[in-house]
Structure formats: C-alpha cells, structure tokens
Short mmCIF file of C-alpha atoms and ligand atoms in Angstrom, two decimals:
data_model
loop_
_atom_site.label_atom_id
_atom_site.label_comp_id
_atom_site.label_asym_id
_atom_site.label_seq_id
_atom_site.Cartn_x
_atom_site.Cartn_y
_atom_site.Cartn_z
CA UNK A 6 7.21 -8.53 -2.52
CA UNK A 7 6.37 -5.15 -3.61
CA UNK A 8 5.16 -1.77 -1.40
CA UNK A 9 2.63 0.92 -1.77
CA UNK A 10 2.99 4.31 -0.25
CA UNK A 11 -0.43 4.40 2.40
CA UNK A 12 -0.59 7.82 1.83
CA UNK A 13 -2.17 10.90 -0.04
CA UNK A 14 0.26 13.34 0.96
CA UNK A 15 1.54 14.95 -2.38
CA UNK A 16 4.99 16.31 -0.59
CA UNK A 17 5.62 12.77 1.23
CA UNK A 18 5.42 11.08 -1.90
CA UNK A 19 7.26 13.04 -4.49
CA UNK A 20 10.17 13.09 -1.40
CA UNK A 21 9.97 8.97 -0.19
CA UNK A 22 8.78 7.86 -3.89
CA UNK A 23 12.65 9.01 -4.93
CA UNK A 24 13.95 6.85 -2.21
CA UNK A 25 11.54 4.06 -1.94
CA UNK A 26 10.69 1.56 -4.54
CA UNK A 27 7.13 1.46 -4.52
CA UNK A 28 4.72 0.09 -7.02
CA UNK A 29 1.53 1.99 -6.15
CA UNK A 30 -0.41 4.70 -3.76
CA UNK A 31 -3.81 3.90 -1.93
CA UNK A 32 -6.19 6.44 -0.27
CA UNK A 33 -9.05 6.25 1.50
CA UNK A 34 -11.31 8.87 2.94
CA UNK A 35 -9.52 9.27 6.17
CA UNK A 36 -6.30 9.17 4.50
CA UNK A 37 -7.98 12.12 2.25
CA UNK A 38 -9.16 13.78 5.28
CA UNK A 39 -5.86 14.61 6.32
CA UNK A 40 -5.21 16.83 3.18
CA UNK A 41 -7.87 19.02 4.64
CA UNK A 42 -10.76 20.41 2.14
CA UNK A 43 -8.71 19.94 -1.16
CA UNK A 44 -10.78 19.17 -4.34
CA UNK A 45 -10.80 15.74 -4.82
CA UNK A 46 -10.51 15.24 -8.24
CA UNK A 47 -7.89 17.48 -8.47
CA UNK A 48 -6.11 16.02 -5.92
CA UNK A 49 -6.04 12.62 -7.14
CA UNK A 50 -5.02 13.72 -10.64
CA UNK A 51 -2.10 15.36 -9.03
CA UNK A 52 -1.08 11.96 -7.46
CA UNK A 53 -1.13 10.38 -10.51
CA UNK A 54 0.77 13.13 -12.29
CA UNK A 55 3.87 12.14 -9.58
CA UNK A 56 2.86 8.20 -9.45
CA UNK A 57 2.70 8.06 -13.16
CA UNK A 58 1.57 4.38 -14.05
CA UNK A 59 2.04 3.37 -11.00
CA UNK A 60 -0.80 1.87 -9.31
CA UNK A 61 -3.15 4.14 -7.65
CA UNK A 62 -6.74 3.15 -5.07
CA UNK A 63 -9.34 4.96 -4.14
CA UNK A 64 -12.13 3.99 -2.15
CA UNK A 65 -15.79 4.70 -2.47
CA UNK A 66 -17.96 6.53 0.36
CA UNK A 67 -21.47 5.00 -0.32
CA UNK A 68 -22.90 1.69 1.45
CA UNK A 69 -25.04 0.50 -1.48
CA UNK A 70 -24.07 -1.41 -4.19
CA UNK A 71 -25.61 0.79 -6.49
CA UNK A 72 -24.18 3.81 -5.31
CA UNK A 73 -20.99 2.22 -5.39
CA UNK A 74 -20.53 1.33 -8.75
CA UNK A 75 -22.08 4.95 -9.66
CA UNK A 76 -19.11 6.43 -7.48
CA UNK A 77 -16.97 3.91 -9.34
CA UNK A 78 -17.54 5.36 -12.59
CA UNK A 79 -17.07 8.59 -11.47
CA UNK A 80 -14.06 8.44 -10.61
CA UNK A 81 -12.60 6.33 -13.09
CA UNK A 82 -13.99 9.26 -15.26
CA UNK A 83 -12.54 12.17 -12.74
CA UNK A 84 -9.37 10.65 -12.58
CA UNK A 85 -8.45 7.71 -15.13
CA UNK A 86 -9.62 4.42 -16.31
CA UNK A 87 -6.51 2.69 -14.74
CA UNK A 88 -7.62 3.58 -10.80
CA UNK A 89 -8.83 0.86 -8.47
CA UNK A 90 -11.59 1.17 -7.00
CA UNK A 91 -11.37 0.38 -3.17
CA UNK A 92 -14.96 -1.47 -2.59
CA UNK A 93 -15.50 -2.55 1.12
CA UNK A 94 -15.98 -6.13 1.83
CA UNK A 95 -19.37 -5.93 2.83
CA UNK A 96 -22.12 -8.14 1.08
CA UNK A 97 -23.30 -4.78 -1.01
CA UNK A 98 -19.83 -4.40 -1.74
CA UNK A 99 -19.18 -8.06 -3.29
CA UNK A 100 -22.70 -6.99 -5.63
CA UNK A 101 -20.40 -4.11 -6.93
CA UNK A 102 -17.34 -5.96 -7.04
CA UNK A 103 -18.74 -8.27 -9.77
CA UNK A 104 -20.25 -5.48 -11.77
CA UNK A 105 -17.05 -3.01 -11.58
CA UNK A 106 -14.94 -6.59 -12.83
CA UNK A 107 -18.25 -6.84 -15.44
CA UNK A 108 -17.26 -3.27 -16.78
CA UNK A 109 -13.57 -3.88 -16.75
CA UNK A 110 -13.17 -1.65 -13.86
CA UNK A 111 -9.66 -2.58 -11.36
CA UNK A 112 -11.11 -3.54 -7.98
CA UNK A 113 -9.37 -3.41 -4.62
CA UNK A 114 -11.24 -5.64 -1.79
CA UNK A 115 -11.09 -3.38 1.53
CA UNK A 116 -12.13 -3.28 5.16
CA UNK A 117 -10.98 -7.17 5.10
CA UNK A 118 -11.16 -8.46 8.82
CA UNK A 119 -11.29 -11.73 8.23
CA UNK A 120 -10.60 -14.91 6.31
CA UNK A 121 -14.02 -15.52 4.41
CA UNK A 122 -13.80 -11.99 3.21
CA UNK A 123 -11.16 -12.31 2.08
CA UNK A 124 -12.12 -15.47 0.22
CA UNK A 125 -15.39 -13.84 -1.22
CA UNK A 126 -13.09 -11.15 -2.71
CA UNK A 127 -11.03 -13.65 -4.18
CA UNK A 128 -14.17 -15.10 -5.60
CA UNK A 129 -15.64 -12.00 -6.75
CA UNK A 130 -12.43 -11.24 -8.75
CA UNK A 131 -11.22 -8.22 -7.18
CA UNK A 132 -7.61 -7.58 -8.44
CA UNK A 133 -6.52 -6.94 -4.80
CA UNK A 134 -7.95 -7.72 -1.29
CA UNK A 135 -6.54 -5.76 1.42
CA UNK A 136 -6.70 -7.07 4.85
CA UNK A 137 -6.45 -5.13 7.78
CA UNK A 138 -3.08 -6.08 9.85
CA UNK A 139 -3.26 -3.83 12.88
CA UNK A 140 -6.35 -3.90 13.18
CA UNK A 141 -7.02 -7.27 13.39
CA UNK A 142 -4.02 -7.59 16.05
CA UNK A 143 -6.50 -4.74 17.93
CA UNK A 144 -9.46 -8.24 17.58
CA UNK A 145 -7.27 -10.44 18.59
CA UNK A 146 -7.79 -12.43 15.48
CA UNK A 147 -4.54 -13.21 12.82
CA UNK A 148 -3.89 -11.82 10.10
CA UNK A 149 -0.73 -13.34 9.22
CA UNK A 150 -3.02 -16.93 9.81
CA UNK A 151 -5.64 -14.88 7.33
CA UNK A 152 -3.14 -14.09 4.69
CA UNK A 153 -1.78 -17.44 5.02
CA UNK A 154 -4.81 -18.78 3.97
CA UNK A 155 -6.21 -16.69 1.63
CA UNK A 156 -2.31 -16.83 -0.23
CA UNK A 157 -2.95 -20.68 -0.19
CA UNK A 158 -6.72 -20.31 -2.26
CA UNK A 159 -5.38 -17.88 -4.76
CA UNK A 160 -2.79 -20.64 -5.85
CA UNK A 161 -4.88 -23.01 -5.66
CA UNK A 162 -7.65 -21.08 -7.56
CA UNK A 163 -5.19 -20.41 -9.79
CA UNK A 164 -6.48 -16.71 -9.41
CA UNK A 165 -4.69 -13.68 -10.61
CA UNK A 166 -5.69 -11.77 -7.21
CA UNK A 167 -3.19 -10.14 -5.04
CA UNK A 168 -3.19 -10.36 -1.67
CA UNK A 169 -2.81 -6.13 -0.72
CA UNK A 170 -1.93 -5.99 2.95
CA UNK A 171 -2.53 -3.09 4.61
CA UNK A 172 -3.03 -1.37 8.09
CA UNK A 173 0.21 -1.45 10.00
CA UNK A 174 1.58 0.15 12.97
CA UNK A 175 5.12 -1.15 13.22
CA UNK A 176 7.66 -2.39 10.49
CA UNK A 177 7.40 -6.24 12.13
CA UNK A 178 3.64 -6.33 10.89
CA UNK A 179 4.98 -5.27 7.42
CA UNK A 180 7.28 -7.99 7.56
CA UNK A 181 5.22 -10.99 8.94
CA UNK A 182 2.69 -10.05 6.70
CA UNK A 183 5.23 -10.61 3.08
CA UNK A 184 6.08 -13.58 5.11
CA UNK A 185 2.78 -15.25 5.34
CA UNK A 186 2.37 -14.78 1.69
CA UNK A 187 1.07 -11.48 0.92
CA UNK A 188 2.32 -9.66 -2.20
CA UNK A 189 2.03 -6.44 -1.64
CA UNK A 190 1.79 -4.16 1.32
CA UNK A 191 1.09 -0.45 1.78
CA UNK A 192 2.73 1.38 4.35
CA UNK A 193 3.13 5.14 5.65
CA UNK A 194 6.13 6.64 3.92
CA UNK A 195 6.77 8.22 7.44
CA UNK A 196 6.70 4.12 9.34
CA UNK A 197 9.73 3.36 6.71
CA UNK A 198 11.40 6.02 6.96
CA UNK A 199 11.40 6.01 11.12
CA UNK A 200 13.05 1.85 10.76
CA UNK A 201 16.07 3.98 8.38
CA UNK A 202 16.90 6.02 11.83
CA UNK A 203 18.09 3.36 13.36
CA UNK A 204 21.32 4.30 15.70
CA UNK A 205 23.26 1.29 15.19
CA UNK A 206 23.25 1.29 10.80
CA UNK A 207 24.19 5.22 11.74
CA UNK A 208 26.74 4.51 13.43
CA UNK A 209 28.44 1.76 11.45
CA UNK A 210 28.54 4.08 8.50
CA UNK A 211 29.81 6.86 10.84
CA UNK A 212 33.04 4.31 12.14
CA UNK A 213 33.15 3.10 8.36
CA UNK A 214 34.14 6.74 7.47
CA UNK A 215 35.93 7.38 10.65
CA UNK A 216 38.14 4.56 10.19
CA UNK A 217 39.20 5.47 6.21
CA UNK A 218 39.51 9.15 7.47
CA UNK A 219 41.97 7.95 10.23
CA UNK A 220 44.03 6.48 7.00
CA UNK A 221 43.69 9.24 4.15
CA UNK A 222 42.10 12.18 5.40
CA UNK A 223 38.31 13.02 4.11
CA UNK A 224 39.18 12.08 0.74
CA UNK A 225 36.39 10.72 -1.46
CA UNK A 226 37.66 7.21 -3.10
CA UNK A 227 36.37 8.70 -6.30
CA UNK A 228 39.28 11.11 -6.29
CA UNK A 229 42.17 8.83 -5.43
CA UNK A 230 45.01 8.52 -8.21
CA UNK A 231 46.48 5.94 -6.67
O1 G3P B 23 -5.30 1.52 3.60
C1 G3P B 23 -6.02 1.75 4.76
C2 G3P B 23 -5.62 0.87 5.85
O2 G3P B 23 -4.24 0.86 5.81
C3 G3P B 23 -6.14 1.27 7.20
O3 G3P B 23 -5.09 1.65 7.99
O4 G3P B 23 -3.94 2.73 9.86
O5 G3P B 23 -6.37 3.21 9.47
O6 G3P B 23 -5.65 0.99 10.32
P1 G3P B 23 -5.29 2.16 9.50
#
C-alpha cells in the first residue's frame, strides 16, 4: 500500500510531502494547467528537485503513437531518464507502450476505464496502469471489480506491473480501491489532509490534554523530574 501526491503544486508538496509518506508525484496536463503558464520543463525539474528519487509521471499530449514516443523522449531528456511516461490506454497508445518498454523507458498506463485496458497494459508491460476510480463510479461501471481483476492477472502473470489507482473524490474510494488489490494510489494532498480535520480525533486529543492538565498543570511530560 503506498500513495502518490496527484498533484503538481510545488508549495502543496514540499508542505504535505513532510507529513505524508508518499512514494511518488503524477501530473497530467490538467493537473499542469492549474500552475498557470509555467515552463514546463522547468517546472517538472523543480518537482523532482523536492521529490528527489521518488517516483515522478508525466503524461504525453499527442494521440499518435509516433508522436508519443517522440514526446516520450523529450521529456525523459527535459527532465530525467527515471520519469514515467503517462501513455493513454488507447490502441495508439499500447503501439507506444511497447516501444517506450523497447527503449527502457518507465511507462504509466492512463485514462484506464475499464478492465481489458487495463489488461492490455498489463500485457504491453507498462510499469503502472492507472485506472480511473471516480470516474468510473460517474459510468456506473466498478472499479474496485476492475482492480480486482486486473490485481488477480498480474499474479497470475507473474508480472511486475503495479496496479496505480487514481481519480478519487472522497477518502472511501482511496480505501476500497487498496482493498481490492491496488498498490498504489495517488491522491490530492488537499483530499488527505481534509479526512485529518476530523472533529472527533480533535477532540480526543483536546480531552487527552485537558484531562493531564486537570492533574499537573500544562506541563510537558518531557520536563517532569518525577
Ligand atoms: O491522475 C489523474 C487522475 O487522477 C484523474 O483524476 O480527478 O481528473 O478524475 P480526476
């Protein structure tokens, strides 16, 4: 069970990334967007600068195969050798897959919607398929049912892909999803931090204190003699 911070926000992840343990930072283009006009090279190098070897994704723009692999290698050059590339599940997209794995290139499987994309992913050896939890809720289809499934082909594929979930609107999505047998799942800093607000862990902590105050005064237990 490991998160990823769903963000490119440089100031919400140097602040949550001290609190949160979290094993990676994925983009995409509307994630980007909402840096405004910032270069994006720069950008990205700056996100690795505070991520260090943590795991960082970025997707491609292009709906060719082609083009996509050419973006690829851009920004594996822009940035660093060790970014995934976010490829959309589409048929052009499983054509790149296969030559970004062919040129040793990390590959994240996005856009995933749906249980054969998923397995295509899988088959195309992308490092990490991402499906698309909220999202799918919107289709009415499952994507806990989805992950399920595509958890139970990676072990018995015996495949080193990762199962990336991703798209959530509430901390129960996050939650069902590690349960049906994803590994990792990338979340808005901002989502966990609003299920830490809670009133009722507040409040025990607040009688907690309250209580040993009523005893000893506000005396830290580091500086008892006694
Ligand atoms: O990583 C991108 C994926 O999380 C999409 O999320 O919130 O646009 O459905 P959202």
């Amino acid at each position: 069970m490991k998160y990823m911070f769903d963000t490119a926000n440089l100031n919400e992840i140097e602040k949550y990334m001290k609190i949160y343990p979290i094993c990676g930072v994925t983009t995409n283009p509307s994630i980007l967007k909402a840096e405004g006009k910032v270069g994006f090279y720069s950008h990205l190098k700056a996100m690795r600068k505070l991520i260090g070897n943590r795991s960082l994704h970025v997707q491609t723009i292009s709906a060719d195969a082609a083009a996509m692999v050419k973006e690829a290698e851009a920004i594996v050059n822009g940035v660093d050798r060790d970014v995934f590339i976010k490829i959309p599940t589409t048929e052009e997209g499983l054509m790149a897959m296969g030559q970004l794995k062919a040129m040793g290139i990390g590959v994240t499987a996005t856009a995933v919607y749906s249980q054969v994309q998923g397995f295509m992913a899988i088959a195309a050896g992308a490092d990490y398929v991402a499906p698309y939890c909220n999202r799918m809720e919107n289709l009415d289809a499952d994507p806990y049912e989805a992950i399920a499934a595509m958890r139970y082909m990676i072990e018995e594929e015996e495949s080193s892909a990762q199962i990336l979930a991703a798209s959530f609107k509430n901390i129960g999505q996050v939650n069902r999803a590690f349960l049906s047998g994803a590994h990792t799942a990338t979340v808005q800093p901002a989502l966990l931090h609003s299920t830490f607000q809670m009133a009722a862990i507040h409040k025990a902590v607040d009688d907690f204190k309250a209580d040993w105050v009523a005893v000893r005064g506000d005396v830290s237990l580091a500086d008892l003699t006694e």
